[in-house]
Tab-separated table of C-alpha atoms in Angstrom:
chain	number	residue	atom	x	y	z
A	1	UNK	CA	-28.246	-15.766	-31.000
A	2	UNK	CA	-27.433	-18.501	-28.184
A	3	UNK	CA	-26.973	-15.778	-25.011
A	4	UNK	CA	-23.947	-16.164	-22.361
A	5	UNK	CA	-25.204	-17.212	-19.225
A	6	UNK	CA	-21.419	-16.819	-17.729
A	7	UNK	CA	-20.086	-13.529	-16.845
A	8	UNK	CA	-16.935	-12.799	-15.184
A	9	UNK	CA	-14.340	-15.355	-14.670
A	10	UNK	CA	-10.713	-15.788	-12.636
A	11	UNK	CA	-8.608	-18.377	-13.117
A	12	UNK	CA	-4.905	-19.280	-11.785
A	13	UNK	CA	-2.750	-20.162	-14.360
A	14	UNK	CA	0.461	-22.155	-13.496
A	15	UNK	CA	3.647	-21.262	-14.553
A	16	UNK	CA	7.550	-22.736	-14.038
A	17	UNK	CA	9.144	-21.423	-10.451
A	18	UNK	CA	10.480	-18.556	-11.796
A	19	UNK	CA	14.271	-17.675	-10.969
A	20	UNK	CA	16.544	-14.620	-11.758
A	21	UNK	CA	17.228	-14.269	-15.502
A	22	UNK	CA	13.917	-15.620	-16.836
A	23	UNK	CA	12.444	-14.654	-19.225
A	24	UNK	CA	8.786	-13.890	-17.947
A	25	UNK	CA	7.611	-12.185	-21.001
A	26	UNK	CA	7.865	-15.487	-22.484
A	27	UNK	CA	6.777	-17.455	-19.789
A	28	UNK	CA	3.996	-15.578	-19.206
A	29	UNK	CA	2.444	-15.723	-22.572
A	30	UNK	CA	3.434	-19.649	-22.907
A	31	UNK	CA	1.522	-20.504	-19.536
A	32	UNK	CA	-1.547	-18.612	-20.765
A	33	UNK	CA	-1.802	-19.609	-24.366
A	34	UNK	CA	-1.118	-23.567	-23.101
A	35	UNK	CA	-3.569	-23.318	-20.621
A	36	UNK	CA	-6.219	-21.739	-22.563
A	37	UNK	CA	-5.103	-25.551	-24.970
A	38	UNK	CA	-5.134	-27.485	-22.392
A	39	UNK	CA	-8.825	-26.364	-20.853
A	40	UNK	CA	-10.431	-25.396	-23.880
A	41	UNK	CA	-11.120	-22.065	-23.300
A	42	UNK	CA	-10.479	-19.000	-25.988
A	43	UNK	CA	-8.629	-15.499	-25.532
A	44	UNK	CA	-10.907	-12.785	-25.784
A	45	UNK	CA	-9.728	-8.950	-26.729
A	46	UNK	CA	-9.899	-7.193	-23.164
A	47	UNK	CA	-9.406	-10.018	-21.091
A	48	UNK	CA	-6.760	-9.387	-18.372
A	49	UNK	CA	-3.540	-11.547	-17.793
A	50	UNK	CA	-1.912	-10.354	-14.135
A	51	UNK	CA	1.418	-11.601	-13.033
A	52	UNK	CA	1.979	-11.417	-8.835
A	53	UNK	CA	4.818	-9.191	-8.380
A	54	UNK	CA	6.882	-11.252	-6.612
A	55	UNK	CA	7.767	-13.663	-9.770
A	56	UNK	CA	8.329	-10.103	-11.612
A	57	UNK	CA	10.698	-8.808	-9.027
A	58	UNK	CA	12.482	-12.483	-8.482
A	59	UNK	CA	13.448	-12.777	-12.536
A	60	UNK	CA	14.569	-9.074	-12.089
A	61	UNK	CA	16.373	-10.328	-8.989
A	62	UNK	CA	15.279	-7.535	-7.521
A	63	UNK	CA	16.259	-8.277	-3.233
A	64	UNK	CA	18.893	-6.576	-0.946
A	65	UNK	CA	20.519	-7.892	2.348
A	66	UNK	CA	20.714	-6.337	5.491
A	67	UNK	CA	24.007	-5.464	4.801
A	68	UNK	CA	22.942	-3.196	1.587
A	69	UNK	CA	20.277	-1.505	4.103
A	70	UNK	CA	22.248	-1.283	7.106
A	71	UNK	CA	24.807	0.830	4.653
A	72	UNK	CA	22.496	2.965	3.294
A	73	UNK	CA	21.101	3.930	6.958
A	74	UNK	CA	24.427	4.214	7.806
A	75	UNK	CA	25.312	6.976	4.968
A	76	UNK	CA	21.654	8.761	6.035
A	77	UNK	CA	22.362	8.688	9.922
A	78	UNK	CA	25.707	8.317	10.167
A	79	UNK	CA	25.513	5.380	13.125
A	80	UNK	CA	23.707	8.357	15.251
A	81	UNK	CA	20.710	6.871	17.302
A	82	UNK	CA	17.157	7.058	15.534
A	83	UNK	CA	13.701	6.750	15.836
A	84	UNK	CA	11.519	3.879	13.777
A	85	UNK	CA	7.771	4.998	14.112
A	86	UNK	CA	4.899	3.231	13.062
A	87	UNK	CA	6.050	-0.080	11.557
A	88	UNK	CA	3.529	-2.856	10.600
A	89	UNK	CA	3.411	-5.458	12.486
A	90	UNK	CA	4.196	-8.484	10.572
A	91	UNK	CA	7.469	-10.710	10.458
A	92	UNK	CA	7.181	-11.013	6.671
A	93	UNK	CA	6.968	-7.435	5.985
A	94	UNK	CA	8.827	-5.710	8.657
A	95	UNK	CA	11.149	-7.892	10.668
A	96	UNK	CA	14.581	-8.279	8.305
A	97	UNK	CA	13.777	-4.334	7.620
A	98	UNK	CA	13.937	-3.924	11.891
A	99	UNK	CA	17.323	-5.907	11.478
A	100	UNK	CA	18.949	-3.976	9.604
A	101	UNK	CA	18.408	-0.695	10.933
A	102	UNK	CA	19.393	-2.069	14.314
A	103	UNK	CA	22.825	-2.738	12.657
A	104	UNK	CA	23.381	0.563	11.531
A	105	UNK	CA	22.994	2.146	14.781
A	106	UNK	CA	23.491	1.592	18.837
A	107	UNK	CA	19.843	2.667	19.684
A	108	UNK	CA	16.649	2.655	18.271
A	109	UNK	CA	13.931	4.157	19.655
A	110	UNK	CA	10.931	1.794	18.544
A	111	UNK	CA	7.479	3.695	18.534
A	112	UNK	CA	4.381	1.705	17.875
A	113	UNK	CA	0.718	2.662	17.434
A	114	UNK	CA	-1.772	1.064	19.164
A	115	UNK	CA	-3.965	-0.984	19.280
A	116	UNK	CA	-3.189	-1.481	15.842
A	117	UNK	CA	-0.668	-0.730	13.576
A	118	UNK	CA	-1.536	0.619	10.524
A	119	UNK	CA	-3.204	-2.228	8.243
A	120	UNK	CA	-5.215	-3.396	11.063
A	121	UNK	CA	-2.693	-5.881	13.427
A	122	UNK	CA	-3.892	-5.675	16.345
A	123	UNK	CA	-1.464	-5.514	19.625
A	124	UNK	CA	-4.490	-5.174	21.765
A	125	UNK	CA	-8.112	-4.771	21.273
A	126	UNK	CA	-9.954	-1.505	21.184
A	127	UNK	CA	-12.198	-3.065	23.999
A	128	UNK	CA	-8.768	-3.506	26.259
A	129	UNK	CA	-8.560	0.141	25.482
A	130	UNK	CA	-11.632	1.476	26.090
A	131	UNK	CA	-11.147	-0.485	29.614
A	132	UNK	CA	-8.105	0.864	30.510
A	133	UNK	CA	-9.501	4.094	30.189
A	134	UNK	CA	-6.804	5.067	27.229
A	135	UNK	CA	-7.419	7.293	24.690
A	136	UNK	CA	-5.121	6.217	22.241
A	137	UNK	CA	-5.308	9.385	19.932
A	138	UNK	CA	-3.896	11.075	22.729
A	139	UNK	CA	-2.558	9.335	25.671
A	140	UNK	CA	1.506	7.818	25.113
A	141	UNK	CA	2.413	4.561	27.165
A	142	UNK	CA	5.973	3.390	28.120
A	143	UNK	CA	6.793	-0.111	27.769
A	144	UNK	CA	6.252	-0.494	31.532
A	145	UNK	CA	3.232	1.185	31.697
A	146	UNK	CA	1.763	-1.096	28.163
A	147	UNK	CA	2.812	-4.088	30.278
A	148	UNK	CA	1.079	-2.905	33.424
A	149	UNK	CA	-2.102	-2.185	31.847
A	150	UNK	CA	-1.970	-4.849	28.742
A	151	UNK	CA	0.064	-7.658	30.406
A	152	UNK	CA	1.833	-9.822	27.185
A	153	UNK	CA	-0.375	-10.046	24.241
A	154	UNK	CA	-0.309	-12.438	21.476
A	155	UNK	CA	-1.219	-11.604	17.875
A	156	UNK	CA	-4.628	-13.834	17.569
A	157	UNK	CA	-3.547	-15.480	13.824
A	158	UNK	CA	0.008	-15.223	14.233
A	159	UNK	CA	0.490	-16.360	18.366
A	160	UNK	CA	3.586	-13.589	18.280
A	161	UNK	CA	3.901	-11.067	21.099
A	162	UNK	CA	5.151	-8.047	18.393
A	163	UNK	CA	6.369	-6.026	20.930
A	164	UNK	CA	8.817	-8.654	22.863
A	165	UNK	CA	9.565	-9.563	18.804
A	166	UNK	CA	10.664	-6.717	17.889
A	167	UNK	CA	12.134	-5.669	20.935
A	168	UNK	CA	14.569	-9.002	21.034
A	169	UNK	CA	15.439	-8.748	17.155
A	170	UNK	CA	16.533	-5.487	17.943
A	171	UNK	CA	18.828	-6.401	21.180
A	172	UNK	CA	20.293	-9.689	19.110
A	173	UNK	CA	22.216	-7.384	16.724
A	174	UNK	CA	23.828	-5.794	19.917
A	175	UNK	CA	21.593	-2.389	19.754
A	176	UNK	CA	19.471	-1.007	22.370
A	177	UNK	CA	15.935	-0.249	22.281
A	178	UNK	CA	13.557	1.929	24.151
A	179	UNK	CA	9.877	0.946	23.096
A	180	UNK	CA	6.650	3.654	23.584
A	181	UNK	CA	3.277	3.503	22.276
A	182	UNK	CA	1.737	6.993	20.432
A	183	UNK	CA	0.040	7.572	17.870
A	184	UNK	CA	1.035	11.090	16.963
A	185	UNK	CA	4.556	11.411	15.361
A	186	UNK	CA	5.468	13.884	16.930
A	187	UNK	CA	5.889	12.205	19.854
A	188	UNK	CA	8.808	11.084	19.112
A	189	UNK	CA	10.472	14.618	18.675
A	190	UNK	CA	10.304	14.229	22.275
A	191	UNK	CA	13.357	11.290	21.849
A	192	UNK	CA	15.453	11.666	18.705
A	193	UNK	CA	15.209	14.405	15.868
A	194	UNK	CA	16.201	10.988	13.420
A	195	UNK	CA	13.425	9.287	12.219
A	196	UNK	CA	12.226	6.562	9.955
A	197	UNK	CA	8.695	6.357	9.284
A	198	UNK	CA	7.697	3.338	8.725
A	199	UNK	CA	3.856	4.097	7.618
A	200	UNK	CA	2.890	2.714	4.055
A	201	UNK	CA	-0.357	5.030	3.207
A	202	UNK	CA	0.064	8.284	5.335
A	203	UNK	CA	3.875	8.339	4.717
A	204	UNK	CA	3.728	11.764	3.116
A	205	UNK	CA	1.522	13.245	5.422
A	206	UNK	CA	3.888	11.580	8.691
A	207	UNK	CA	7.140	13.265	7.283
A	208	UNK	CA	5.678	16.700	6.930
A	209	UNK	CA	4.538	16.674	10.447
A	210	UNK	CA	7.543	15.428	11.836
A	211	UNK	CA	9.358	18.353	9.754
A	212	UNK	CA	7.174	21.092	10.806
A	213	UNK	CA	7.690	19.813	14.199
A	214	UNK	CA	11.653	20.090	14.516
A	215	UNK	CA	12.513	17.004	13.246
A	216	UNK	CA	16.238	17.361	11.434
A	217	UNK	CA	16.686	13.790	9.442
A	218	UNK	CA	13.617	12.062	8.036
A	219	UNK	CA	13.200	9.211	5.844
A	220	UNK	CA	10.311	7.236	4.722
A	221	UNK	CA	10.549	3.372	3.038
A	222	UNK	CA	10.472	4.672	0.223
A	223	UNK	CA	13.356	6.643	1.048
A	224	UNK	CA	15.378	3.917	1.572
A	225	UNK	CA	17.273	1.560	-0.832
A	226	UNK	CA	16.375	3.533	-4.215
A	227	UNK	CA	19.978	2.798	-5.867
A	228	UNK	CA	21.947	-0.098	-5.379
A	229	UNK	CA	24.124	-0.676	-2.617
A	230	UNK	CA	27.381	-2.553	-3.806
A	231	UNK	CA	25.355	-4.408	-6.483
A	232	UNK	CA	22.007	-4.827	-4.751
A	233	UNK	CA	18.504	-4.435	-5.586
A	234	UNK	CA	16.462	-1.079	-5.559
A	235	UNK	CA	13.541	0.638	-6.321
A	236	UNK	CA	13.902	4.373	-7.205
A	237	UNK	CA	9.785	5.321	-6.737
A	238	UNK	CA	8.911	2.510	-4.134
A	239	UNK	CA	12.292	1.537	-1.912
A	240	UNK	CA	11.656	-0.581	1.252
A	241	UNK	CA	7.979	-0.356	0.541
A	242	UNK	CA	6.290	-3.597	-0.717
A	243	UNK	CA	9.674	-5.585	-0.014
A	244	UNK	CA	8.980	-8.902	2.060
A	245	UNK	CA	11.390	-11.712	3.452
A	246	UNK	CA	13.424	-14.078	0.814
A	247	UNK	CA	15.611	-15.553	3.913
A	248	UNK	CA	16.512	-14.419	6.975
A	249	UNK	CA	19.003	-11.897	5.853
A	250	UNK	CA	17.801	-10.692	2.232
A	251	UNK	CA	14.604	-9.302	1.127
A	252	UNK	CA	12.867	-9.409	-2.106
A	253	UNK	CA	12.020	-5.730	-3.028
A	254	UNK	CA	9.020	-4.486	-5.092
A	255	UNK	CA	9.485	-4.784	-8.761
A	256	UNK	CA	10.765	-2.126	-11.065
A	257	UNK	CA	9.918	-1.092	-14.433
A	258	UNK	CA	6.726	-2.641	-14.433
A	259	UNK	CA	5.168	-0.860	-17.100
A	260	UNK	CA	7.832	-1.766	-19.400
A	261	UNK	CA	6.951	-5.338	-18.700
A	262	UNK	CA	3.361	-5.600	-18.872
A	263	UNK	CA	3.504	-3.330	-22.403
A	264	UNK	CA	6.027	-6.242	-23.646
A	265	UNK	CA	3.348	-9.234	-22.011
A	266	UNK	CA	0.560	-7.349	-24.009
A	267	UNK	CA	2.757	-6.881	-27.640
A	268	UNK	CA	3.667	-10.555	-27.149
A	269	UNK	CA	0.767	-11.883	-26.587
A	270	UNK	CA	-1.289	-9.742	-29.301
A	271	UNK	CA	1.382	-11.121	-31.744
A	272	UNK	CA	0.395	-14.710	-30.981
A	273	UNK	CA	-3.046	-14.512	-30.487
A	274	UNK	CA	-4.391	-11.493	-32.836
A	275	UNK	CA	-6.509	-10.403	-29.639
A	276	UNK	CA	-5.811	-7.301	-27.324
A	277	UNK	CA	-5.704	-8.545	-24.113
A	278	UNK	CA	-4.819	-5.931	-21.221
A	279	UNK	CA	-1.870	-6.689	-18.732
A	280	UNK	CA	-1.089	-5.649	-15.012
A	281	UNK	CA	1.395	-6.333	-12.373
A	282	UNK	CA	-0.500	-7.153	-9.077
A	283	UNK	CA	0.522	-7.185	-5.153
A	284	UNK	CA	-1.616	-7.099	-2.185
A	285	UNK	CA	-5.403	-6.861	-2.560
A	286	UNK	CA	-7.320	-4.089	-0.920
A	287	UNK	CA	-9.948	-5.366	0.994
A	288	UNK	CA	-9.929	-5.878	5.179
A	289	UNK	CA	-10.603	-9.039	6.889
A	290	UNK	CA	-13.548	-9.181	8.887
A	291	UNK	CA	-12.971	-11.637	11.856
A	292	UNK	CA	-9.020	-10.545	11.872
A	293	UNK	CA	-10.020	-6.498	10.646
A	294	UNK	CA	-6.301	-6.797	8.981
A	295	UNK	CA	-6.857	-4.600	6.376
A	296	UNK	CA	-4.570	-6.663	3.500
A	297	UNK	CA	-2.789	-3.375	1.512
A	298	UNK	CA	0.737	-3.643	3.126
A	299	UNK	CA	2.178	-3.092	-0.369
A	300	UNK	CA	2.262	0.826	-1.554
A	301	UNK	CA	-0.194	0.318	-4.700
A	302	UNK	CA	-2.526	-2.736	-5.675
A	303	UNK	CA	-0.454	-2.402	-8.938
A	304	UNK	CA	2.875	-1.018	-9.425
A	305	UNK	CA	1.769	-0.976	-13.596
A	306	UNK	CA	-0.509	-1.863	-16.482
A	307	UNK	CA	-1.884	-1.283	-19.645
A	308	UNK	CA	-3.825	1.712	-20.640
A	309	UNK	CA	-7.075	-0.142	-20.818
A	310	UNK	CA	-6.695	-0.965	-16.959
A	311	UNK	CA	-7.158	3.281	-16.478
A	312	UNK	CA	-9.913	4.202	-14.808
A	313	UNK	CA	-13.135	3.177	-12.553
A	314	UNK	CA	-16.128	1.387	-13.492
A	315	UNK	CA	-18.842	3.217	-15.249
A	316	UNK	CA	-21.862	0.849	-14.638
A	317	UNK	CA	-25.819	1.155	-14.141
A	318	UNK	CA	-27.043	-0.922	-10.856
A	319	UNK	CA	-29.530	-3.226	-12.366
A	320	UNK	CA	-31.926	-3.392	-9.025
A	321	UNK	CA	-31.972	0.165	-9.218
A	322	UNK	CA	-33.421	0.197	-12.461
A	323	UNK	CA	-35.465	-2.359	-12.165
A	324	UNK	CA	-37.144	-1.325	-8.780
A	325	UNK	CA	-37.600	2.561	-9.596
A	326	UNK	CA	-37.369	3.419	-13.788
A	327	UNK	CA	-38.629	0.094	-14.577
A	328	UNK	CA	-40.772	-1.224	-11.753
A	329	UNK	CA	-43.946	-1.361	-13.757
A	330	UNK	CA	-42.397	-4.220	-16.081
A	331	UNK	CA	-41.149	-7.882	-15.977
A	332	UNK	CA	-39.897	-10.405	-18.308
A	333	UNK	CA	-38.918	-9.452	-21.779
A	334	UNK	CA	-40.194	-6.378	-21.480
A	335	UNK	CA	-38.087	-5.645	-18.031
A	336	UNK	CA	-35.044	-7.181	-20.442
A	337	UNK	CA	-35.431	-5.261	-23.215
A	338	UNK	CA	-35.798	-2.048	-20.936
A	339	UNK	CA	-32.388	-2.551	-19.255
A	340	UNK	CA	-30.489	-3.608	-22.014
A	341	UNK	CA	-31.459	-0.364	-23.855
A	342	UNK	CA	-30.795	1.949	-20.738
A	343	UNK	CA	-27.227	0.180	-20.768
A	344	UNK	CA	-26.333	0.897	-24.110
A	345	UNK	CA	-27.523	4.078	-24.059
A	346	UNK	CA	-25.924	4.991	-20.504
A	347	UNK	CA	-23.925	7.916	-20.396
A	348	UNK	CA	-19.879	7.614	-20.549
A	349	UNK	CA	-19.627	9.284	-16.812
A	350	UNK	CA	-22.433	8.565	-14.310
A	351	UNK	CA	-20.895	10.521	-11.516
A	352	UNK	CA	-23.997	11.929	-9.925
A	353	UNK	CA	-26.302	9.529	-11.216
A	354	UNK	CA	-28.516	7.986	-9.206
A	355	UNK	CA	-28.840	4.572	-10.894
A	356	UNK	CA	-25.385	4.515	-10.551
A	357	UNK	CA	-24.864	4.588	-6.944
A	358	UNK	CA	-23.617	1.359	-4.942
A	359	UNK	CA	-21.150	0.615	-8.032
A	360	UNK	CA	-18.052	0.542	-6.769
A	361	UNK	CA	-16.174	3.634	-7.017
A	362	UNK	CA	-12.914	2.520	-6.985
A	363	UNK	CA	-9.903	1.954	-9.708
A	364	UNK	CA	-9.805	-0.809	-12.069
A	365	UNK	CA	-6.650	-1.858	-11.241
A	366	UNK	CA	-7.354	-2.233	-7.318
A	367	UNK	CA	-10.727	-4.100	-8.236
A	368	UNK	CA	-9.011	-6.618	-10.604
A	369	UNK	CA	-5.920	-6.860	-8.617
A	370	UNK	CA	-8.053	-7.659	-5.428
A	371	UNK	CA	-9.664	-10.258	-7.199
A	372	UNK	CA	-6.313	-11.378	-8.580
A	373	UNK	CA	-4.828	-12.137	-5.238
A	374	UNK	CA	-7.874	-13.491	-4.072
A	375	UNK	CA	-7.704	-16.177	-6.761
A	376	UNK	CA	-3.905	-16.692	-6.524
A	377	UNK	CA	-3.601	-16.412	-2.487
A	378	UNK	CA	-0.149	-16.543	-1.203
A	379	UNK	CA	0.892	-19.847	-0.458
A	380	UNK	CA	1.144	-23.161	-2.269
A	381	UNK	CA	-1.474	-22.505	-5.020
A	382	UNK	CA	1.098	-22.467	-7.614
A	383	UNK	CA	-0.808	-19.726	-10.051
A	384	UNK	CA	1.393	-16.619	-9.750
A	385	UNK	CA	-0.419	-15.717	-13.311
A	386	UNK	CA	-4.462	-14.885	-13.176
A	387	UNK	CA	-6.833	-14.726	-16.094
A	388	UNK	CA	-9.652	-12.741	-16.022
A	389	UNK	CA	-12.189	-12.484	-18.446
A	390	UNK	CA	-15.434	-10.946	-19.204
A	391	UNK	CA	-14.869	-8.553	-16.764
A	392	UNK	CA	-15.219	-5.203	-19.115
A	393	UNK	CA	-19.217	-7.219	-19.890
A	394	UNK	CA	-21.918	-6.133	-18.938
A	395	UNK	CA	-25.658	-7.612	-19.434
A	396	UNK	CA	-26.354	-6.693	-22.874
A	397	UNK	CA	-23.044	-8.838	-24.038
């Protein structure tokens, strides 16, 4: 038998623009099958086919203007000044959310962390820091005092001074802001008992402090926008979070019944094809930049939903393990023939075991949706739908 000498593969499939009212289920399966035509390659059962979020949440027209947001705060706070604490730092992601809760009040009291926010956008360096003789898990800065010390920083990819950013978007909407820099939440007890929380990962653990702390009104993102506002988008589990900018006044939100979707992608495309091919919804990868340490999660989940065969973490052997410790006494065939038997033979969990360790212990879905947005990227590409294959291989396939 001829062996593979290809393992794991990602490509970008292209795909119409999608626009609200598509049908994705359809287009999803006709971009794959007439690629697979077009570049002579076969569907495999257990291959993956991952659609980027945003085309699922744009055919579910899934956005909301500041208008729908600034009501909703509105309801919540009833126009009473509040606190927004720890808000990425990114005009994408956070700016049109800033907007709107500007309108919906006369004050905001705007605390940032430093000298990053959360996914690793730096406002300053840690080396300015450690200069200044800050310590930033403890020590809270006025805007005066940031400027004094930090002077007017701008974001190294980005060339935006956040903090004059956010502090003008605020003031344009007629609302006035008073800017500090902590890194406990508490701290802003000290200012308003109102407070949004605008952490992605650490939400839960934010709000409880702030509770146990005195605060009398919190909400997280994910608080915010979970029914629709005189006809507007929502998400009931995920609300602000994962939203980014459509145009300066509407966001697109995160996309909703997602498992739904992916379960319809996978019937679909097992009808066509006789193969069962797994299905996911992706967003942002998880991995961190080195040069820029951004670390790239700003969505709530890698994947808002999938099939069942996307459950789980990888259960593999590391082959230089093997073959420098259980097998280091043979080579060639012999080496081959060693492995491939240890690998069939391998044990369904290998928690604990050594010739396990360095795999990466981490979901499926955040693996395969990292390399999913990696292969797709976020601009111009044109490949909002990824195929993977040979990924569930291994090297006795």
């Amino acid at each position: 038998m001829k062996q593979r000498s290809v393992g794991t593969t990602s490509r970008g499939i292209r795909c119409p623009i999608i626009r609200q009212g598509d049908d994705l289920v359809q287009i999803v399966c006709n971009s794959v099958i007439e690629a697979s035509k077009n570049e002579g390659f076969d569907l495999h059962d257990k291959d993956v086919v991952a659609i980027t979020e945003s085309v699922v949440a744009r055919s579910q027209g899934n956005y909301a203007s500041v208008d729908a947001i600034k009501k909703d705060l509105e309801t919540k706070f009833n126009r009473e000044p509040f606190g927004v604490i720890f808000p990425i730092l990114s005009r994408n992601r956070f700016a049109i959310m800033l907007k709107a809760f500007a309108m919906a009040t006369n004050k905001i009291y705007l605390m940032l962390s430093y000298p990053s926010d959360e996914v690793g956008n730096h406002l300053i360096s840690i080396d300015q820091v450690d200069e200044a003789n800050i310590n930033p898990y403890s020590d809270v800065l006025t805007l005066a005092e940031y400027r004094k010390l930090f002077g007017y920083q701008k974001h190294e990819f980005t060339g935006v001074d956040y903090v004059e950013y956010y502090s003008d978007l605020i003031k344009s909407v007629e609302c006035d802001v008073e800017i500090i820099f902590a890194n406990q939440a508490k701290e802003i007890l000290k200012y308003t008992k109102n407070v949004i929380n605008c952490d992605i990962h650490t939400r839960a653990r934010t709000k409880k402090i702030l509770l146990k702390s005195g605060a009398e009104k919190v909400y997280s993102l994910d608080e915010i926008m979970t029914k629709p506002v005189d006809g507007s988008g929502y998400n009931e589990k995920y609300g602000l979070l994962g939203s980014n900018k459509s145009t300066e006044d509407i966001i697109k939100l995160f996309p909703r019944n997602c498992f739904d979707f992916v379960k319809k992608v996978q019937d679909k495309l097992c009808m066509i094809t006789n193969k069962h091919l797994e299905v996911m919804v992706y967003g942002d990868g998880a991995f961190k930049d080195p040069q820029g340490k951004i670390w790239e999660l700003a969505d709530p989940v890698v994947s808002p939903g999938y099939t069942d065969g996307l459950i789980g973490t990888p259960n593999e052997l590391k082959l230089k393990y093997l073959a420098d410790n259980d097998f280091k006494n043979l080579t060639g065939e012999s080496l081959k023939r060693a492995i491939e038997d240890k690998i069939k033979t391998k044990d369904k969990n290998l928690i604990g075991n050594m010739a396990s360790q360095g795999t990466t212990p981490r979901q499926l879905t955040d693996l395969i949706g990292s390399l999913c947005d990696l292969t797709s990227g976020s601009g111009d590409k044109g490949t909002p739908i990824v195929l993977v294959q040979g990924y569930f291989d291994n090297y006795t396939n």
